Amino acid sequence: MSRFARLDRLPPYVFAKVNEIKMRERRAGRDIIDLGMGNPDLSTPPHIVEKLVEAARKPHNHRYSASMGITKLRMAIADWYLRRFSVNIDPDTEAIVTIGVKEGMSHLVLVTIRPGDVVFTPNPTYPIHPYSAIIAGGDVRGIPMSPESDFFDNLMQATKQTWPKPKVLILSFPHNPTTEVVNRAFFDKIVDYAREHGIMVIHDFAYADLVFDGYQAPSFLQARGAKDVGVEFFSVSKSYSMPGWRVGFCVGNPEIIAALRRIKSYLDYGIFQPIQIAAIIALNGPQDCVAEIRDTYRERRDTLINGLERIGWSVPAPKATMFVWARIPEQYRHMGSVEFSKFLINKAQVAVSPGLGFGEYGDDYVRFALIENHMRINQAIRGIRKIM
């Protein structure tokens, strides 16, 4: 009998193989440019940090907080939704603070499904989306997502072919890793689909603000009737460059929010209160910092895309996220994404994320994370030129 039963369903972490080689090369003294893990390198805006320091000096903020988040922070996220998307959120019944999106989504799926329940996710996609369901004992079905096919058509086809019928659909647009984007009409169709089939929708809106070239990402909650069928997660990690602070939110359907609140009341005491107070300042304070962060990623995107184009690797410029999803050059595609990623480290001294780590339909691709400055990205281009 296995001592760690829930780990039995988790495959070896694909990214670990590439990270192991990267660290070995660095220990040997080689300068590996890391464009793999999507860990933002930009500093948190100073006014947010200063508020954290101020709040941390007050002893009453050192006590246990509330697992659902302090009232003023939930009010701040409600105000943010009203300003940005004209969506009304009741901060008491339709909003909850989570310890980042990964924690919130994992616990929501855990409380939502029973072993054997079917969960739909895109494939490829961010790993916690399918693995939250796998850890909870669910049966995950991946819906192919690629430039060559229509995701909604694939979703409808999968629904017809699946029994028992799916219980949950997990989405994320703008999408990691493929950078695919949608319009509001897409979410209208998703709501109609979910209502017709009795499916709960969970939407991860982590890249709401990292949008380029005039594109504006719609909120799932803007769709008519969205609150009837699902919830949306948002995070300050990318918009305000606060990844290590671990502040996320779940908003939407009050029954689903109540379920997440109940399980969290057993599992945690909430986020350190000074961090929550600083997050209020992020949401309610000046937003020019968000524009600066967005512009930085856009400039890095352009540097990488133009550089790859110069050396013969043509990749579409994404309209959103902090990533570039690049199909492996044809002469190396037979290698698959893991071996090609190892090859890039050894021959070009550049680390990327293998597409296989996001699902089997991603194996023809690698993901570049825009987490290095212009000089380092250009250095990466010079390294990659060696293999082109």
mmCIF file of C-alpha atoms in Angstrom:
data_model
loop_
_atom_site.group_PDB
_atom_site.id
_atom_site.type_symbol
_atom_site.label_atom_id
_atom_site.label_comp_id
_atom_site.label_asym_id
_atom_site.label_seq_id
_atom_site.Cartn_x
_atom_site.Cartn_y
_atom_site.Cartn_z
ATOM 1 C CA MET A 1 0.000 0.000 0.000
ATOM 2 C CA SER A 2 1.352 3.416 -0.955
ATOM 3 C CA ARG A 3 2.200 5.724 1.914
ATOM 4 C CA PHE A 4 1.494 8.803 -0.202
ATOM 5 C CA ALA A 5 -1.591 7.829 -2.180
ATOM 6 C CA ARG A 6 -2.365 11.220 -3.702
ATOM 7 C CA LEU A 7 1.157 11.498 -5.086
ATOM 8 C CA ASP A 8 0.704 8.297 -7.073
ATOM 9 C CA ARG A 9 -1.372 10.127 -9.690
ATOM 10 C CA LEU A 10 1.137 12.920 -10.176
ATOM 11 C CA PRO A 11 3.645 12.355 -12.987
ATOM 12 C CA PRO A 12 7.298 13.374 -12.686
ATOM 13 C CA TYR A 13 7.572 17.139 -12.914
ATOM 14 C CA VAL A 14 8.738 17.772 -16.493
ATOM 15 C CA PHE A 15 10.227 21.168 -15.664
ATOM 16 C CA ALA A 16 12.455 19.576 -13.013
ATOM 17 C CA LYS A 17 14.507 17.800 -15.678
ATOM 18 C CA VAL A 18 15.373 21.069 -17.409
ATOM 19 C CA ASN A 19 15.960 22.880 -14.116
ATOM 20 C CA GLU A 20 18.379 20.154 -13.033
ATOM 21 C CA ILE A 21 20.490 20.642 -16.161
ATOM 22 C CA LYS A 22 20.311 24.431 -15.804
ATOM 23 C CA MET A 23 21.581 24.303 -12.212
ATOM 24 C CA ARG A 24 24.317 21.834 -13.098
ATOM 25 C CA GLU A 25 25.572 24.121 -15.858
ATOM 26 C CA ARG A 26 25.491 27.142 -13.571
ATOM 27 C CA ARG A 27 27.465 25.302 -10.905
ATOM 28 C CA ALA A 28 30.026 24.562 -13.612
ATOM 29 C CA GLY A 29 30.388 28.304 -14.168
ATOM 30 C CA ARG A 30 28.344 28.728 -17.361
ATOM 31 C CA ASP A 31 26.117 31.796 -17.686
ATOM 32 C CA ILE A 32 22.678 30.340 -18.395
ATOM 33 C CA ILE A 33 20.038 32.910 -19.334
ATOM 34 C CA ASP A 34 16.864 31.749 -17.630
ATOM 35 C CA LEU A 35 13.731 32.444 -19.676
ATOM 36 C CA GLY A 36 11.985 29.415 -18.217
ATOM 37 C CA MET A 37 10.087 29.884 -14.965
ATOM 38 C CA GLY A 38 7.533 32.715 -15.103
ATOM 39 C CA ASN A 39 8.845 34.428 -11.979
ATOM 40 C CA PRO A 40 8.570 38.226 -12.447
ATOM 41 C CA ASP A 41 11.865 40.036 -11.899
ATOM 42 C CA LEU A 42 10.383 43.542 -11.616
ATOM 43 C CA SER A 43 10.307 45.176 -8.202
ATOM 44 C CA THR A 44 7.041 45.754 -6.383
ATOM 45 C CA PRO A 45 6.146 49.480 -6.646
ATOM 46 C CA PRO A 46 7.671 51.439 -3.727
ATOM 47 C CA HIS A 47 4.388 52.853 -2.376
ATOM 48 C CA ILE A 48 3.101 49.303 -1.843
ATOM 49 C CA VAL A 49 6.286 48.209 -0.069
ATOM 50 C CA GLU A 50 6.212 51.285 2.143
ATOM 51 C CA LYS A 51 2.664 50.500 3.231
ATOM 52 C CA LEU A 52 3.706 46.964 4.132
ATOM 53 C CA VAL A 53 6.551 48.274 6.309
ATOM 54 C CA GLU A 54 4.261 50.779 8.020
ATOM 55 C CA ALA A 55 1.600 48.151 8.744
ATOM 56 C CA ALA A 56 4.142 45.573 9.899
ATOM 57 C CA ARG A 57 5.329 47.940 12.643
ATOM 58 C CA LYS A 58 1.894 47.925 14.300
ATOM 59 C CA PRO A 59 1.588 45.088 16.851
ATOM 60 C CA HIS A 60 -2.146 44.589 16.367
ATOM 61 C CA ASN A 61 -1.413 43.473 12.793
ATOM 62 C CA HIS A 62 0.712 40.582 14.077
ATOM 63 C CA ARG A 63 -2.281 38.529 15.234
ATOM 64 C CA TYR A 64 -4.187 35.903 13.283
ATOM 65 C CA SER A 65 -6.136 37.380 10.424
ATOM 66 C CA ALA A 66 -9.382 36.135 8.821
ATOM 67 C CA SER A 67 -9.260 33.181 6.431
ATOM 68 C CA MET A 68 -11.650 34.944 4.031
ATOM 69 C CA GLY A 69 -9.562 38.145 4.050
ATOM 70 C CA ILE A 70 -10.080 41.436 5.835
ATOM 71 C CA THR A 71 -13.181 43.430 4.944
ATOM 72 C CA LYS A 72 -11.393 46.412 3.434
ATOM 73 C CA LEU A 73 -9.420 44.210 1.058
ATOM 74 C CA ARG A 74 -12.575 42.477 -0.151
ATOM 75 C CA MET A 75 -14.141 45.904 -0.621
ATOM 76 C CA ALA A 76 -11.076 46.974 -2.611
ATOM 77 C CA ILE A 77 -11.396 44.053 -5.025
ATOM 78 C CA ALA A 78 -15.120 44.812 -5.401
ATOM 79 C CA ASP A 79 -14.295 48.441 -6.223
ATOM 80 C CA TRP A 80 -11.619 47.273 -8.681
ATOM 81 C CA TYR A 81 -14.150 45.120 -10.569
ATOM 82 C CA LEU A 82 -16.651 47.961 -10.687
ATOM 83 C CA ARG A 83 -14.077 50.434 -12.029
ATOM 84 C CA ARG A 84 -12.512 48.071 -14.536
ATOM 85 C CA PHE A 85 -15.412 45.987 -15.813
ATOM 86 C CA SER A 86 -18.639 47.560 -14.484
ATOM 87 C CA VAL A 87 -19.236 44.319 -12.549
ATOM 88 C CA ASN A 88 -20.905 44.561 -9.129
ATOM 89 C CA ILE A 89 -19.388 42.323 -6.454
ATOM 90 C CA ASP A 90 -20.809 41.953 -2.948
ATOM 91 C CA PRO A 91 -17.658 41.934 -0.787
ATOM 92 C CA ASP A 92 -19.378 39.889 1.933
ATOM 93 C CA THR A 93 -20.899 37.086 -0.130
ATOM 94 C CA GLU A 94 -19.219 37.182 -3.545
ATOM 95 C CA ALA A 95 -15.533 37.726 -2.720
ATOM 96 C CA ILE A 96 -12.871 35.885 -0.767
ATOM 97 C CA VAL A 97 -9.125 36.472 -0.416
ATOM 98 C CA THR A 98 -6.869 33.502 -1.179
ATOM 99 C CA ILE A 99 -3.194 32.803 -0.575
ATOM 100 C CA GLY A 100 -2.475 33.266 -4.258
ATOM 101 C CA VAL A 101 -4.535 31.725 -7.045
ATOM 102 C CA LYS A 102 -2.900 28.284 -6.786
ATOM 103 C CA GLU A 103 -4.034 27.837 -3.177
ATOM 104 C CA GLY A 104 -7.516 29.156 -3.818
ATOM 105 C CA MET A 105 -8.118 27.085 -6.926
ATOM 106 C CA SER A 106 -6.714 23.904 -5.382
ATOM 107 C CA HIS A 107 -8.968 24.178 -2.353
ATOM 108 C CA LEU A 108 -12.003 25.152 -4.416
ATOM 109 C CA VAL A 109 -11.605 22.111 -6.672
ATOM 110 C CA LEU A 110 -10.997 19.925 -3.613
ATOM 111 C CA VAL A 111 -14.308 20.991 -2.078
ATOM 112 C CA THR A 112 -16.169 20.851 -5.402
ATOM 113 C CA ILE A 113 -15.522 17.425 -6.905
ATOM 114 C CA ARG A 114 -15.679 13.820 -5.763
ATOM 115 C CA PRO A 115 -13.324 11.052 -6.940
ATOM 116 C CA GLY A 116 -14.185 10.179 -10.516
ATOM 117 C CA ASP A 117 -15.840 13.489 -11.387
ATOM 118 C CA VAL A 118 -14.814 14.778 -14.808
ATOM 119 C CA VAL A 119 -13.034 18.131 -15.072
ATOM 120 C CA PHE A 120 -12.339 19.851 -18.386
ATOM 121 C CA THR A 121 -9.232 22.004 -18.859
ATOM 122 C CA PRO A 122 -7.468 23.297 -21.964
ATOM 123 C CA ASN A 123 -4.460 21.318 -23.125
ATOM 124 C CA PRO A 124 -1.810 22.685 -22.956
ATOM 125 C CA THR A 125 -2.431 24.781 -19.868
ATOM 126 C CA TYR A 126 -0.955 25.984 -16.572
ATOM 127 C CA PRO A 127 -0.241 22.806 -14.553
ATOM 128 C CA ILE A 128 -2.302 23.604 -11.434
ATOM 129 C CA HIS A 129 -5.480 23.662 -13.537
ATOM 130 C CA PRO A 130 -5.494 19.913 -14.298
ATOM 131 C CA TYR A 131 -3.454 18.846 -11.277
ATOM 132 C CA SER A 132 -5.789 20.495 -8.779
ATOM 133 C CA ALA A 133 -8.424 18.098 -10.070
ATOM 134 C CA ILE A 134 -6.080 15.108 -10.153
ATOM 135 C CA ILE A 135 -5.024 15.703 -6.544
ATOM 136 C CA ALA A 136 -8.716 15.834 -5.578
ATOM 137 C CA GLY A 137 -9.337 12.484 -7.282
ATOM 138 C CA GLY A 138 -10.978 13.866 -10.411
ATOM 139 C CA ASP A 139 -10.765 12.596 -13.975
ATOM 140 C CA VAL A 140 -9.234 15.310 -16.170
ATOM 141 C CA ARG A 141 -10.010 15.598 -19.882
ATOM 142 C CA GLY A 142 -7.829 17.987 -21.854
ATOM 143 C CA ILE A 143 -9.479 20.113 -24.544
ATOM 144 C CA PRO A 144 -6.983 20.813 -27.357
ATOM 145 C CA MET A 145 -5.988 24.462 -27.684
ATOM 146 C CA SER A 146 -3.978 25.524 -30.699
ATOM 147 C CA PRO A 147 -3.930 28.190 -33.412
ATOM 148 C CA GLU A 148 -5.085 25.550 -35.905
ATOM 149 C CA SER A 149 -8.368 24.708 -34.133
ATOM 150 C CA ASP A 150 -11.338 26.414 -32.490
ATOM 151 C CA PHE A 151 -11.289 25.788 -28.745
ATOM 152 C CA PHE A 152 -15.039 26.144 -28.330
ATOM 153 C CA ASP A 153 -15.703 23.628 -31.118
ATOM 154 C CA ASN A 154 -13.274 21.231 -29.442
ATOM 155 C CA LEU A 155 -15.085 21.788 -26.136
ATOM 156 C CA MET A 156 -18.465 20.961 -27.662
ATOM 157 C CA GLN A 157 -17.088 17.841 -29.321
ATOM 158 C CA ALA A 158 -15.520 16.645 -26.047
ATOM 159 C CA THR A 159 -18.784 17.224 -24.190
ATOM 160 C CA LYS A 160 -20.672 15.008 -26.628
ATOM 161 C CA GLN A 161 -18.109 12.228 -26.227
ATOM 162 C CA THR A 162 -17.721 12.337 -22.433
ATOM 163 C CA TRP A 163 -19.623 10.278 -19.884
ATOM 164 C CA PRO A 164 -20.233 10.930 -17.061
ATOM 165 C CA LYS A 165 -20.803 14.518 -18.058
ATOM 166 C CA PRO A 166 -18.162 17.031 -16.883
ATOM 167 C CA LYS A 167 -18.736 18.776 -13.593
ATOM 168 C CA VAL A 168 -16.182 21.617 -13.834
ATOM 169 C CA LEU A 169 -14.595 23.621 -16.638
ATOM 170 C CA ILE A 170 -11.361 25.443 -15.741
ATOM 171 C CA LEU A 171 -10.315 28.245 -18.096
ATOM 172 C CA SER A 172 -7.730 31.026 -18.170
ATOM 173 C CA PHE A 173 -7.679 33.895 -20.651
ATOM 174 C CA PRO A 174 -5.285 35.500 -21.475
ATOM 175 C CA HIS A 175 -3.902 31.996 -21.512
ATOM 176 C CA ASN A 176 -0.710 30.570 -20.089
ATOM 177 C CA PRO A 177 1.255 29.149 -21.889
ATOM 178 C CA THR A 178 -0.276 29.636 -25.368
ATOM 179 C CA THR A 179 -0.993 33.399 -24.899
ATOM 180 C CA GLU A 180 -4.385 32.858 -26.616
ATOM 181 C CA VAL A 181 -6.932 35.618 -26.001
ATOM 182 C CA VAL A 182 -10.722 35.821 -26.300
ATOM 183 C CA ASN A 183 -13.441 38.454 -26.517
ATOM 184 C CA ARG A 184 -16.517 38.960 -24.379
ATOM 185 C CA ALA A 185 -18.700 37.065 -26.849
ATOM 186 C CA PHE A 186 -16.641 33.950 -26.126
ATOM 187 C CA PHE A 187 -17.550 34.151 -22.434
ATOM 188 C CA ASP A 188 -21.217 34.649 -23.337
ATOM 189 C CA LYS A 189 -21.039 31.327 -25.196
ATOM 190 C CA ILE A 190 -19.275 29.673 -22.265
ATOM 191 C CA VAL A 191 -22.007 30.785 -19.851
ATOM 192 C CA ASP A 192 -24.743 29.469 -22.147
ATOM 193 C CA TYR A 193 -22.828 26.198 -22.524
ATOM 194 C CA ALA A 194 -22.312 25.845 -18.765
ATOM 195 C CA ARG A 195 -25.971 26.533 -18.020
ATOM 196 C CA GLU A 196 -27.146 24.022 -20.637
ATOM 197 C CA HIS A 197 -24.896 21.237 -19.365
ATOM 198 C CA GLY A 198 -24.952 21.994 -15.631
ATOM 199 C CA ILE A 199 -21.205 22.694 -15.465
ATOM 200 C CA MET A 200 -19.387 24.967 -13.019
ATOM 201 C CA VAL A 201 -16.861 27.387 -14.551
ATOM 202 C CA ILE A 202 -13.638 28.511 -12.871
ATOM 203 C CA HIS A 203 -11.767 31.267 -14.694
ATOM 204 C CA ASP A 204 -8.182 32.228 -13.848
ATOM 205 C CA PHE A 205 -7.710 35.915 -14.747
ATOM 206 C CA ALA A 206 -4.070 36.250 -13.674
ATOM 207 C CA TYR A 207 -2.966 38.202 -16.780
ATOM 208 C CA ALA A 208 -5.833 40.695 -16.861
ATOM 209 C CA ASP A 209 -3.475 43.695 -17.073
ATOM 210 C CA LEU A 210 -0.615 42.330 -19.185
ATOM 211 C CA VAL A 211 -2.218 43.149 -22.541
ATOM 212 C CA PHE A 212 -0.682 44.806 -25.601
ATOM 213 C CA ASP A 213 -1.373 46.485 -28.941
ATOM 214 C CA GLY A 214 -4.763 47.850 -27.930
ATOM 215 C CA TYR A 215 -6.203 44.541 -26.767
ATOM 216 C CA GLN A 216 -8.336 44.655 -23.585
ATOM 217 C CA ALA A 217 -8.960 41.398 -21.772
ATOM 218 C CA PRO A 218 -12.611 40.862 -20.783
ATOM 219 C CA SER A 219 -13.587 39.488 -17.395
ATOM 220 C CA PHE A 220 -15.589 36.279 -17.386
ATOM 221 C CA LEU A 221 -17.979 38.017 -14.979
ATOM 222 C CA GLN A 222 -18.901 40.532 -17.676
ATOM 223 C CA ALA A 223 -20.773 37.794 -19.528
ATOM 224 C CA ARG A 224 -24.507 37.772 -18.937
ATOM 225 C CA GLY A 225 -25.394 35.286 -16.206
ATOM 226 C CA ALA A 226 -21.754 34.470 -15.377
ATOM 227 C CA LYS A 227 -22.364 34.581 -11.624
ATOM 228 C CA ASP A 228 -25.024 31.902 -12.044
ATOM 229 C CA VAL A 229 -22.484 29.353 -13.242
ATOM 230 C CA GLY A 230 -19.052 30.234 -11.931
ATOM 231 C CA VAL A 231 -16.308 32.293 -10.367
ATOM 232 C CA GLU A 232 -13.169 34.139 -11.396
ATOM 233 C CA PHE A 233 -9.750 34.306 -9.753
ATOM 234 C CA PHE A 234 -7.579 37.413 -9.922
ATOM 235 C CA SER A 235 -4.138 38.004 -8.434
ATOM 236 C CA VAL A 236 -1.905 40.983 -7.700
ATOM 237 C CA SER A 237 1.143 38.900 -8.638
ATOM 238 C CA LYS A 238 1.521 40.030 -12.254
ATOM 239 C CA SER A 239 -0.358 43.337 -12.412
ATOM 240 C CA TYR A 240 1.563 44.833 -9.479
ATOM 241 C CA SER A 241 4.648 42.597 -9.616
ATOM 242 C CA MET A 242 3.868 41.024 -6.231
ATOM 243 C CA PRO A 243 4.343 37.282 -6.935
ATOM 244 C CA GLY A 244 5.993 36.410 -3.628
ATOM 245 C CA TRP A 245 3.347 38.245 -1.593
ATOM 246 C CA ARG A 246 0.772 35.526 -2.389
ATOM 247 C CA VAL A 247 -2.431 37.545 -2.611
ATOM 248 C CA GLY A 248 -5.279 36.332 -4.790
ATOM 249 C CA PHE A 249 -9.054 36.629 -4.876
ATOM 250 C CA CYS A 250 -12.012 34.522 -5.884
ATOM 251 C CA VAL A 251 -15.176 36.400 -6.882
ATOM 252 C CA GLY A 252 -18.531 35.463 -8.329
ATOM 253 C CA ASN A 253 -21.206 32.908 -7.490
ATOM 254 C CA PRO A 254 -22.051 33.264 -3.761
ATOM 255 C CA GLU A 255 -22.700 29.548 -3.237
ATOM 256 C CA ILE A 256 -19.277 28.656 -4.645
ATOM 257 C CA ILE A 257 -17.627 31.421 -2.607
ATOM 258 C CA ALA A 258 -19.332 30.100 0.541
ATOM 259 C CA ALA A 259 -17.969 26.601 -0.147
ATOM 260 C CA LEU A 260 -14.426 27.933 -0.525
ATOM 261 C CA ARG A 261 -14.820 30.063 2.599
ATOM 262 C CA ARG A 262 -15.941 27.055 4.608
ATOM 263 C CA ILE A 263 -13.058 24.775 3.648
ATOM 264 C CA LYS A 264 -10.528 27.583 4.133
ATOM 265 C CA SER A 265 -11.858 28.152 7.649
ATOM 266 C CA TYR A 266 -10.545 24.664 8.473
ATOM 267 C CA LEU A 267 -7.218 25.080 6.699
ATOM 268 C CA ASP A 268 -5.743 28.546 7.279
ATOM 269 C CA TYR A 269 -5.934 31.800 9.201
ATOM 270 C CA GLY A 270 -5.515 33.996 6.169
ATOM 271 C CA ILE A 271 -2.630 36.080 4.888
ATOM 272 C CA PHE A 272 -0.369 38.132 7.182
ATOM 273 C CA GLN A 273 -2.445 41.249 7.740
ATOM 274 C CA PRO A 274 0.192 43.843 6.719
ATOM 275 C CA ILE A 275 0.374 42.146 3.321
ATOM 276 C CA GLN A 276 -3.395 42.457 2.952
ATOM 277 C CA ILE A 277 -3.215 46.146 3.879
ATOM 278 C CA ALA A 278 -0.496 46.696 1.264
ATOM 279 C CA ALA A 279 -2.661 44.894 -1.316
ATOM 280 C CA ILE A 280 -5.446 47.404 -0.601
ATOM 281 C CA ILE A 281 -3.022 50.195 -1.487
ATOM 282 C CA ALA A 282 -2.104 48.349 -4.701
ATOM 283 C CA LEU A 283 -5.724 48.109 -5.825
ATOM 284 C CA ASN A 284 -6.894 51.530 -4.641
ATOM 285 C CA GLY A 285 -3.726 53.550 -5.165
ATOM 286 C CA PRO A 286 -2.190 55.091 -8.302
ATOM 287 C CA GLN A 287 -2.303 52.726 -11.267
ATOM 288 C CA ASP A 288 0.516 54.211 -13.344
ATOM 289 C CA CYS A 289 2.744 51.451 -11.966
ATOM 290 C CA VAL A 290 0.571 48.869 -13.753
ATOM 291 C CA ALA A 291 1.074 50.675 -17.058
ATOM 292 C CA GLU A 292 4.843 50.787 -16.479
ATOM 293 C CA ILE A 293 4.942 47.050 -15.760
ATOM 294 C CA ARG A 294 2.859 46.353 -18.859
ATOM 295 C CA ASP A 295 5.111 48.532 -21.036
ATOM 296 C CA THR A 296 8.197 46.734 -19.758
ATOM 297 C CA TYR A 297 6.817 43.353 -20.785
ATOM 298 C CA ARG A 298 5.719 44.719 -24.155
ATOM 299 C CA GLU A 299 9.225 46.051 -24.834
ATOM 300 C CA ARG A 300 10.767 42.732 -23.839
ATOM 301 C CA ARG A 301 8.281 40.885 -26.031
ATOM 302 C CA ASP A 302 9.277 43.027 -29.006
ATOM 303 C CA THR A 303 12.983 42.508 -28.326
ATOM 304 C CA LEU A 304 12.576 38.736 -28.227
ATOM 305 C CA ILE A 305 10.186 38.439 -31.183
ATOM 306 C CA ASN A 306 12.313 40.716 -33.399
ATOM 307 C CA GLY A 307 15.488 38.940 -32.368
ATOM 308 C CA LEU A 308 14.086 35.490 -33.122
ATOM 309 C CA GLU A 309 12.819 36.753 -36.486
ATOM 310 C CA ARG A 310 16.318 38.028 -37.395
ATOM 311 C CA ILE A 311 17.867 34.618 -36.835
ATOM 312 C CA GLY A 312 15.169 32.724 -38.747
ATOM 313 C CA TRP A 313 12.784 31.609 -35.983
ATOM 314 C CA SER A 314 9.457 33.233 -36.821
ATOM 315 C CA VAL A 315 7.069 33.457 -33.837
ATOM 316 C CA PRO A 316 3.753 35.360 -33.591
ATOM 317 C CA ALA A 317 3.780 38.323 -31.184
ATOM 318 C CA PRO A 318 1.388 37.611 -28.285
ATOM 319 C CA LYS A 319 -1.333 40.125 -27.455
ATOM 320 C CA ALA A 320 -1.116 39.348 -23.738
ATOM 321 C CA THR A 321 0.697 37.623 -20.831
ATOM 322 C CA MET A 322 4.396 37.737 -19.971
ATOM 323 C CA PHE A 323 5.269 34.824 -22.243
ATOM 324 C CA VAL A 324 6.081 33.929 -25.831
ATOM 325 C CA TRP A 325 4.808 30.555 -27.046
ATOM 326 C CA ALA A 326 7.135 29.428 -29.802
ATOM 327 C CA ARG A 327 6.769 26.431 -32.080
ATOM 328 C CA ILE A 328 10.053 24.548 -32.201
ATOM 329 C CA PRO A 329 11.945 25.138 -35.475
ATOM 330 C CA GLU A 330 11.064 22.429 -37.962
ATOM 331 C CA GLN A 331 14.542 20.918 -38.097
ATOM 332 C CA TYR A 332 14.409 20.224 -34.331
ATOM 333 C CA ARG A 333 10.716 19.400 -33.898
ATOM 334 C CA HIS A 334 11.348 15.659 -33.973
ATOM 335 C CA MET A 335 13.250 16.014 -30.686
ATOM 336 C CA GLY A 336 10.181 17.002 -28.693
ATOM 337 C CA SER A 337 10.096 19.912 -26.287
ATOM 338 C CA VAL A 338 12.016 18.353 -23.378
ATOM 339 C CA GLU A 339 15.033 17.284 -25.424
ATOM 340 C CA PHE A 340 14.974 20.538 -27.374
ATOM 341 C CA SER A 341 14.950 22.511 -24.103
ATOM 342 C CA LYS A 342 17.965 20.543 -22.897
ATOM 343 C CA PHE A 343 19.611 21.199 -26.256
ATOM 344 C CA LEU A 344 19.055 24.966 -25.871
ATOM 345 C CA ILE A 345 20.739 24.955 -22.477
ATOM 346 C CA ASN A 346 23.730 22.957 -23.678
ATOM 347 C CA LYS A 347 24.264 24.668 -27.043
ATOM 348 C CA ALA A 348 22.774 28.167 -26.618
ATOM 349 C CA GLN A 349 23.031 28.613 -22.827
ATOM 350 C CA VAL A 350 19.337 29.571 -22.732
ATOM 351 C CA ALA A 351 16.738 27.945 -20.482
ATOM 352 C CA VAL A 352 13.077 27.775 -21.588
ATOM 353 C CA SER A 353 10.056 25.764 -20.435
ATOM 354 C CA PRO A 354 9.280 22.630 -22.472
ATOM 355 C CA GLY A 355 5.749 22.673 -23.829
ATOM 356 C CA LEU A 356 5.167 19.076 -22.728
ATOM 357 C CA GLY A 357 5.099 20.313 -19.141
ATOM 358 C CA PHE A 358 1.798 22.045 -19.920
ATOM 359 C CA GLY A 359 0.198 19.016 -21.598
ATOM 360 C CA GLU A 360 0.833 16.579 -24.419
ATOM 361 C CA TYR A 361 -0.558 18.951 -27.030
ATOM 362 C CA GLY A 362 2.220 21.390 -26.164
ATOM 363 C CA ASP A 363 5.102 19.116 -27.117
ATOM 364 C CA ASP A 364 5.850 20.965 -30.371
ATOM 365 C CA TYR A 365 6.433 24.208 -28.447
ATOM 366 C CA VAL A 366 8.601 25.887 -25.845
ATOM 367 C CA ARG A 367 7.635 28.830 -23.652
ATOM 368 C CA PHE A 368 9.854 31.873 -23.184
ATOM 369 C CA ALA A 369 9.200 33.920 -20.037
ATOM 370 C CA LEU A 370 9.939 37.642 -20.377
ATOM 371 C CA ILE A 371 11.817 37.843 -17.100
ATOM 372 C CA GLU A 372 15.169 39.207 -18.294
ATOM 373 C CA ASN A 373 16.140 42.695 -19.435
ATOM 374 C CA HIS A 374 16.887 43.743 -23.019
ATOM 375 C CA MET A 375 20.612 43.056 -22.796
ATOM 376 C CA ARG A 376 20.068 39.531 -21.498
ATOM 377 C CA ILE A 377 17.365 38.799 -24.076
ATOM 378 C CA ASN A 378 19.699 39.936 -26.861
ATOM 379 C CA GLN A 379 22.412 37.754 -25.356
ATOM 380 C CA ALA A 380 19.953 34.845 -25.487
ATOM 381 C CA ILE A 381 19.288 35.600 -29.164
ATOM 382 C CA ARG A 382 23.023 35.450 -29.887
ATOM 383 C CA GLY A 383 23.169 32.075 -28.164
ATOM 384 C CA ILE A 384 20.195 30.696 -30.076
ATOM 385 C CA ARG A 385 21.718 31.907 -33.377
ATOM 386 C CA LYS A 386 24.370 29.208 -32.917
ATOM 387 C CA ILE A 387 21.821 26.453 -33.454
ATOM 388 C CA MET A 388 19.902 28.148 -36.260
#
